[in-house]
Short mmCIF file of C-alpha atoms in Angstrom, two decimals:
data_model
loop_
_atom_site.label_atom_id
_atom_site.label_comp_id
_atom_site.label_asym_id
_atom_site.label_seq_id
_atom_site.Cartn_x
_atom_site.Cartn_y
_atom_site.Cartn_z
CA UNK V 1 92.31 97.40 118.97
CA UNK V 2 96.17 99.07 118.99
CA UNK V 3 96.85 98.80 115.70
CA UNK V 4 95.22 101.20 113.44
CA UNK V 5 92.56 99.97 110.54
CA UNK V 6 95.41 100.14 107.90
CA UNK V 7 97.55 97.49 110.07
CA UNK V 8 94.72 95.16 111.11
CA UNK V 9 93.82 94.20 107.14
CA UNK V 10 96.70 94.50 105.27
CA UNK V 11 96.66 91.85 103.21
CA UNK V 12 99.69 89.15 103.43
CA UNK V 13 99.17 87.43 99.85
CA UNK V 14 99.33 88.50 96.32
CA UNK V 15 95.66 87.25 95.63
CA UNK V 16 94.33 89.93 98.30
CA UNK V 17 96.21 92.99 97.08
CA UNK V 18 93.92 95.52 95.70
CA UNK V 19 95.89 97.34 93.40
CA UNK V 20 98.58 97.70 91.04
CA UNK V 21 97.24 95.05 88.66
CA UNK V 22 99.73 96.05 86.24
CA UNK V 23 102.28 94.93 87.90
CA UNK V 24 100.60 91.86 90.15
CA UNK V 25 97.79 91.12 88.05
CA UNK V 26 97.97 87.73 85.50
CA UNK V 27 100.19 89.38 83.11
CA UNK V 28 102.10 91.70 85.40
CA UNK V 29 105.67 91.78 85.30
CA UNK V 30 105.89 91.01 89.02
CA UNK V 31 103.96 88.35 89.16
CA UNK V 32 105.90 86.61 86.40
CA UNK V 33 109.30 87.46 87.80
CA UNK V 34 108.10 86.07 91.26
CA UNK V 35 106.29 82.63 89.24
CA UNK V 36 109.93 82.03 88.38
CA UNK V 37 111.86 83.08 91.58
CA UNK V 38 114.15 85.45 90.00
CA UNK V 39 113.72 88.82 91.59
CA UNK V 40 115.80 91.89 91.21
CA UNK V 41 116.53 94.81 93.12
CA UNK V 42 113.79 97.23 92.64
CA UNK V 43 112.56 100.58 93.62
CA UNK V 44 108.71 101.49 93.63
CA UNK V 45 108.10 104.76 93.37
CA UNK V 46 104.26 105.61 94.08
CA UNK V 47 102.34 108.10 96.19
CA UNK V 48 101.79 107.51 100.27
CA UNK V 49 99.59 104.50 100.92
CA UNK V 50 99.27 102.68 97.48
CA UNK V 51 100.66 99.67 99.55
CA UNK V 52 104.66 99.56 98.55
CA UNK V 53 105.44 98.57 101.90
CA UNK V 54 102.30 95.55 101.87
CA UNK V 55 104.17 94.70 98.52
CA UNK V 56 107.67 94.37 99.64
CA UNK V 57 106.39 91.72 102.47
CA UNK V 58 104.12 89.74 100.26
CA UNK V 59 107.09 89.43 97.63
CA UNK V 60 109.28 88.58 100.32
CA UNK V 61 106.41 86.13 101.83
CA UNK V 62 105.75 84.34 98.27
CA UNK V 63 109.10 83.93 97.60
CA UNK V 64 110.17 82.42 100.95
CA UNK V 65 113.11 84.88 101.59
CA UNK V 66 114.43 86.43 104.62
CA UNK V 67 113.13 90.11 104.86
CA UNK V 68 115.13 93.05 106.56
CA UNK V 69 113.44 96.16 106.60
CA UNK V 70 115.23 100.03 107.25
CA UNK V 71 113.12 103.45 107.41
CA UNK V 72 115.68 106.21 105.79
CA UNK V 73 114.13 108.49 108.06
CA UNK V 74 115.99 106.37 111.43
CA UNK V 75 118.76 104.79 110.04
CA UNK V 76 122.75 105.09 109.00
CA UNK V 77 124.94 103.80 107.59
CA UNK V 78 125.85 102.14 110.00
CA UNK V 79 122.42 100.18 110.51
CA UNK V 80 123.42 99.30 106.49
CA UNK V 81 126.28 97.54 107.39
CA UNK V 82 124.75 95.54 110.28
CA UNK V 83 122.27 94.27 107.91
CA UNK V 84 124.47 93.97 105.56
CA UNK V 85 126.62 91.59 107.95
CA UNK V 86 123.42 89.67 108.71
CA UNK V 87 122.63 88.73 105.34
CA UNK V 88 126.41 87.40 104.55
CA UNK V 89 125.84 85.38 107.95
CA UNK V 90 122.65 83.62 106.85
CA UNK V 91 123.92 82.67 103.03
CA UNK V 92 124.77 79.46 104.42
CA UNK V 93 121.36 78.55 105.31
CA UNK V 94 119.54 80.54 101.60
CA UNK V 95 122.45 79.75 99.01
CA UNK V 96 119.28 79.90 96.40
CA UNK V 97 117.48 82.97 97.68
CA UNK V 98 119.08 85.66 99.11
CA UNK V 99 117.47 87.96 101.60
CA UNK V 100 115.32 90.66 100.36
CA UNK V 101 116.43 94.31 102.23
CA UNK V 102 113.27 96.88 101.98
CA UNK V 103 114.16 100.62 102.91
CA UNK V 104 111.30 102.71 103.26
CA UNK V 105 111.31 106.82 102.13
CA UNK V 106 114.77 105.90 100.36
CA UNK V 107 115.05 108.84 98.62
CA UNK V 108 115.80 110.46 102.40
CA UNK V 109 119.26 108.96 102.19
CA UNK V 110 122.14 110.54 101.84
CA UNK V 111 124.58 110.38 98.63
CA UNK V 112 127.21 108.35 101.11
CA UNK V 113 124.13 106.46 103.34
CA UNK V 114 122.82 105.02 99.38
CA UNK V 115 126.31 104.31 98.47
CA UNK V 116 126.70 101.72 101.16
CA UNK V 117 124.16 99.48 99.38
CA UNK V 118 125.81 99.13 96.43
CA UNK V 119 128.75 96.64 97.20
CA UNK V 120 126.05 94.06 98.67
CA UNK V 121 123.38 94.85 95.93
CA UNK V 122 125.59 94.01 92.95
CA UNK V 123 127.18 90.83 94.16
CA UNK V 124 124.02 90.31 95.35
CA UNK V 125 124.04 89.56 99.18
CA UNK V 126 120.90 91.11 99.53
CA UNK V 127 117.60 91.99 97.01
CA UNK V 128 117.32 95.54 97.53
CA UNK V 129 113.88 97.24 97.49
CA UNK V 130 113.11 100.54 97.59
CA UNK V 131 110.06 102.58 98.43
CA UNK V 132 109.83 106.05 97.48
CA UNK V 133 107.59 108.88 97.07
CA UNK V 134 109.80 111.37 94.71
CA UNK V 135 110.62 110.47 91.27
CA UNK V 136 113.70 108.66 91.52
CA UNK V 137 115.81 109.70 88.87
CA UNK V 138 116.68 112.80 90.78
CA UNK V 139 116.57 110.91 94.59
CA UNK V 140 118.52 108.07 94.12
CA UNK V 141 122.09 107.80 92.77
CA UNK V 142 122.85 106.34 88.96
CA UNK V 143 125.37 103.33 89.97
CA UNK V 144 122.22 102.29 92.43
CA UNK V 145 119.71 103.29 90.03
CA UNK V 146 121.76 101.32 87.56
CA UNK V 147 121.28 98.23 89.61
CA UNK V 148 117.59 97.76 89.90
CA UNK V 149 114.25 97.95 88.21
CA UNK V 150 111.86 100.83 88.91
CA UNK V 151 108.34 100.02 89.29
CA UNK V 152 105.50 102.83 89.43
CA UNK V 153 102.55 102.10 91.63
CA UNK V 154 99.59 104.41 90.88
CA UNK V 155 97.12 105.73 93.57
CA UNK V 156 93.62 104.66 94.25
CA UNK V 157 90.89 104.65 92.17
CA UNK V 158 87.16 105.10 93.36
CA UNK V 159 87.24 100.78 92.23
CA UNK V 160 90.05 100.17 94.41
CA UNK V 161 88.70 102.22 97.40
CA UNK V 162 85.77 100.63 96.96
CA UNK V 163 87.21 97.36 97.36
CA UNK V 164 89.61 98.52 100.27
CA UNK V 165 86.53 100.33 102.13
CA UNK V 166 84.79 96.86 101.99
CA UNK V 167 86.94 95.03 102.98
CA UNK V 168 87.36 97.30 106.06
CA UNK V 169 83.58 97.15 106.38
CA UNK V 170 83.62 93.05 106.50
CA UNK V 171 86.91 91.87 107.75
CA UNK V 172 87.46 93.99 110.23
CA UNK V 173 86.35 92.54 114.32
CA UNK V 174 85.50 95.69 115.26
CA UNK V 175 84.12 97.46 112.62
CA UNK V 176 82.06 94.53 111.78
CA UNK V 177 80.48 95.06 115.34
CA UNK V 178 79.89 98.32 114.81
CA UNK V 179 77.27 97.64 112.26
CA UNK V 180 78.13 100.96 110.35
CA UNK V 181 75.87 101.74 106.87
CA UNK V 182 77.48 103.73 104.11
CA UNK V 183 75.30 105.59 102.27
CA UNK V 184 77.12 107.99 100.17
CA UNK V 185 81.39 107.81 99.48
CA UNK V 186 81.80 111.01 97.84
CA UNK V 187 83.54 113.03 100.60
CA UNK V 188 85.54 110.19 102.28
CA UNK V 189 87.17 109.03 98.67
CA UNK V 190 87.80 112.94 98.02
CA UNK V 191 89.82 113.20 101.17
CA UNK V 192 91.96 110.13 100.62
CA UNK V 193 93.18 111.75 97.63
CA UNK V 194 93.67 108.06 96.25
CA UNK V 195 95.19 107.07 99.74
CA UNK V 196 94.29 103.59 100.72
CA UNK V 197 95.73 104.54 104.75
CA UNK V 198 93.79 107.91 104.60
CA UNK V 199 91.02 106.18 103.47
CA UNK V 200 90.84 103.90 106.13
CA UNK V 201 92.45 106.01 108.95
CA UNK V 202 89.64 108.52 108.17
CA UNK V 203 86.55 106.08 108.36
CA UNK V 204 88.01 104.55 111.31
CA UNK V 205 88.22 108.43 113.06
CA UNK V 206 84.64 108.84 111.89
CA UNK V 207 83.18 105.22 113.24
CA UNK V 208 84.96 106.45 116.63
CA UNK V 209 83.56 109.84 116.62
CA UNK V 210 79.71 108.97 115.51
CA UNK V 211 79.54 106.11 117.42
CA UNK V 212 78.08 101.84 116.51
CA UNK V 213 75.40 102.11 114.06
CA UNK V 214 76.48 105.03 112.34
CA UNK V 215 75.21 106.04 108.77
CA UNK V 216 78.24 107.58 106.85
CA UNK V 217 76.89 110.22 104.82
CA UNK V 218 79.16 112.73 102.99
CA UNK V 219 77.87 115.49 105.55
CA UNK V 220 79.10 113.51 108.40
CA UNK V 221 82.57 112.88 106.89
CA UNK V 222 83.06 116.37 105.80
CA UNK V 223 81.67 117.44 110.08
CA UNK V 224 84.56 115.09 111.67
CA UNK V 225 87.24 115.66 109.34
CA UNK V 226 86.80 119.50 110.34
CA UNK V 227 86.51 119.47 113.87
CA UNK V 228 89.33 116.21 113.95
CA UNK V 229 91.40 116.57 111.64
CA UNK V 230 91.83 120.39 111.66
CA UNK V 231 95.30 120.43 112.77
CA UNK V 232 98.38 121.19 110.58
CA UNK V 233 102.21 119.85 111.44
CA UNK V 234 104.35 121.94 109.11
CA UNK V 235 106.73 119.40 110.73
CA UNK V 236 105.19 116.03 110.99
CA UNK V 237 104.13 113.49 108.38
CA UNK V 238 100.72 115.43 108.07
CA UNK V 239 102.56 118.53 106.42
CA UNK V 240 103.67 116.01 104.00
CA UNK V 241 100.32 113.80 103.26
CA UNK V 242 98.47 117.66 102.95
CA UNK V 243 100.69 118.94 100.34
CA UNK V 244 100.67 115.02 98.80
CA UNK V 245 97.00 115.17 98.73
CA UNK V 246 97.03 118.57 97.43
CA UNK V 247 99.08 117.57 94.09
CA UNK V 248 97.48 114.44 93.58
CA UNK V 249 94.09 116.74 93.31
CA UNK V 250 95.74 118.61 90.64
CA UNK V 251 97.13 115.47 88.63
CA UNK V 252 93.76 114.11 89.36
CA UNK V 253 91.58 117.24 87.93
CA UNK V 254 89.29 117.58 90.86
CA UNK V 255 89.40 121.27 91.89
CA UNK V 256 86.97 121.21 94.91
CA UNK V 257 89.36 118.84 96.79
CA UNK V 258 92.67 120.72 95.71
CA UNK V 259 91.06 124.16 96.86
CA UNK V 260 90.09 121.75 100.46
CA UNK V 261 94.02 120.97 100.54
CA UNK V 262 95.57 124.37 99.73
CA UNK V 263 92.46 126.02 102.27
CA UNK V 264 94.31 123.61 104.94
CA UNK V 265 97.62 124.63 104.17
CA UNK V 266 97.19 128.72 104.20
CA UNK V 267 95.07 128.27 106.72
CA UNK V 268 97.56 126.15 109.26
CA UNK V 269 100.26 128.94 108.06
CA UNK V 270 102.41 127.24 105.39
CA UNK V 271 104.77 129.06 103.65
CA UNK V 272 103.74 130.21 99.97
CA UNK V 273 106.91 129.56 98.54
CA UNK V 274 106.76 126.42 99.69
CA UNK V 275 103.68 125.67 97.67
CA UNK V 276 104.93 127.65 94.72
CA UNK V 277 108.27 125.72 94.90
CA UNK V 278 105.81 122.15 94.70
CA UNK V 279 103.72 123.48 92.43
CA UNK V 280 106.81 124.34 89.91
CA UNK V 281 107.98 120.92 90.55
CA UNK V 282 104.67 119.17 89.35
CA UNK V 283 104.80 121.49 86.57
CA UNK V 284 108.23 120.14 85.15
CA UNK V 285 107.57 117.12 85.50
CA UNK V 286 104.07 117.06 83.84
CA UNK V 287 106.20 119.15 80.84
CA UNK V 288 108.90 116.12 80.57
CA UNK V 289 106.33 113.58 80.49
CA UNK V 290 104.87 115.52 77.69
CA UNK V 291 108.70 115.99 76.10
CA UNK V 292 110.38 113.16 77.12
CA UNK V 293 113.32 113.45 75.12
CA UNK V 294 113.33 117.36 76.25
#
């Protein structure tokens, strides 16, 4: 048991992904495009752990293409250009389906780093998808943006984590042997804040802490999250899944769990301005939705 929950059931075929019917479902504009094995470059821009990365390797699995994957967060432009140099190698062998290049967190490249993708994305040595949490009209450059479709995913709803927490109840070797009961949701699918990996990081943390045979009650969550998950990274990915969690509460109208995430951030010692600066953010862009030609 290395890999976390989130790794040991991710699904690997369109029929098994939970969400995002819109866009895999029977009429969804994905599903169609794949049906007929033309796929552009894309960008999905969605909240942490909606599954853009489990979307990017099914689409890559269903459509039989070589898949290169980059995190912005490690990699150059130099790694680019080596993948870039890989793909033009391998035509040869896929002169009807080019390789599909997926770059996680894109929006954390640079002006000059998202440049170098735009030579091989337009004369098309390599499908280019994207994953991104910010809105990507103000992350990613115009001549890229120009150059692919942007999909939205949408979070988790309590159907979806139902579903997900399931499947992680039945599919799962070892949480199968654990013969765990849940008996009330509340709490755990407030804390994911419509997080598929928080949901299931968080009930595997609990299963661990209470033990085989454990009763998941909203009590118990709400005990193990405290005394676990009490910490605060104002450097790590938790800083950024806390404040995440925090807007998606507001979006989501459900003030008990955005009072739980801003309590976490005073209390680990975030700086106000920082929240103020997110919270003006999410403020704009709720008023341009509302005035889109503003």
């Amino acid at each position: 048991m290395n890999e976390p929950l989130a790794e040991r059931i991710r699904p690997n075929i369109l029929e098994d992904y939970i969400s995002q019917r819109h866009l895999i479902g029977e009429k969804g504009i994905l599903s169609h495009l794949i049906k007929q094995g033309i796929l552009p470059s894309m960008i999905f821009w969605g909240p942490p752990g909606i599954g853009k990365t489990t979307l990017a390797n099914i689409i890559a699995t269903t459509s039989k293409r070589p898949f290169f994957t980059l995190s912005a967060i490690s990699s150059g432009v130099k790694d680019v250009r080596e993948i870039i140099e890989k793909a033009k190698k391998g035509s040869g062998l896929f002169t009807t389906k080019n390789p599909i290049l997926f770059i996680d967190e894109i929006h954390r490249f640079s002006k000059s780093q998202q440049d170098s993708l735009l030579g091989a994305v337009e004369k098309g040595t390599v499908t280019l998808i994207g994953a991104t949490t910010e809105n990507p009209s103000f992350e990613v450059i115009p001549a890229l943006l120009s150059r692919s479709q942007v999909y939205v995913l949408e979070g988790f709803g309590v159907k979806e984590l139902n579903l997900l927490l399931n499947r992680a109840l039945h599919q799962d070797p070892w949480l199968k042997d654990q013969k765990v009961k849940v008996k009330e949701t509340k709490s755990l699918f407030q804390l994911s804040g419509g997080d598929g990996r928080k949901l299931l990081n968080t009930l595997e943390l609990i299963v661990q802490s209470a033990g085989a045979k454990a009763i998941i009650t909203d009590e118990l969550v709400i005990k193990v999250v405290r005394t676990k998950m009490a910490r605060y990274d104002k450097t790590g990915e938790l800083h950024y899944d806390i404040i995440s969690a925090f807007i998606k509460s507001i979006r989501g109208s459900d003030p008990n769990a955005a009072v739980y995430w801003l309590a976490r951030m005073i209390e680990g010692g975030e700086d106000p301005l920082f929240i103020a600066r997110r919270l003006l953010i999410l403020a704009s862009e709720d008023v341009g939705n509302a005035n889109p030609q503003a």
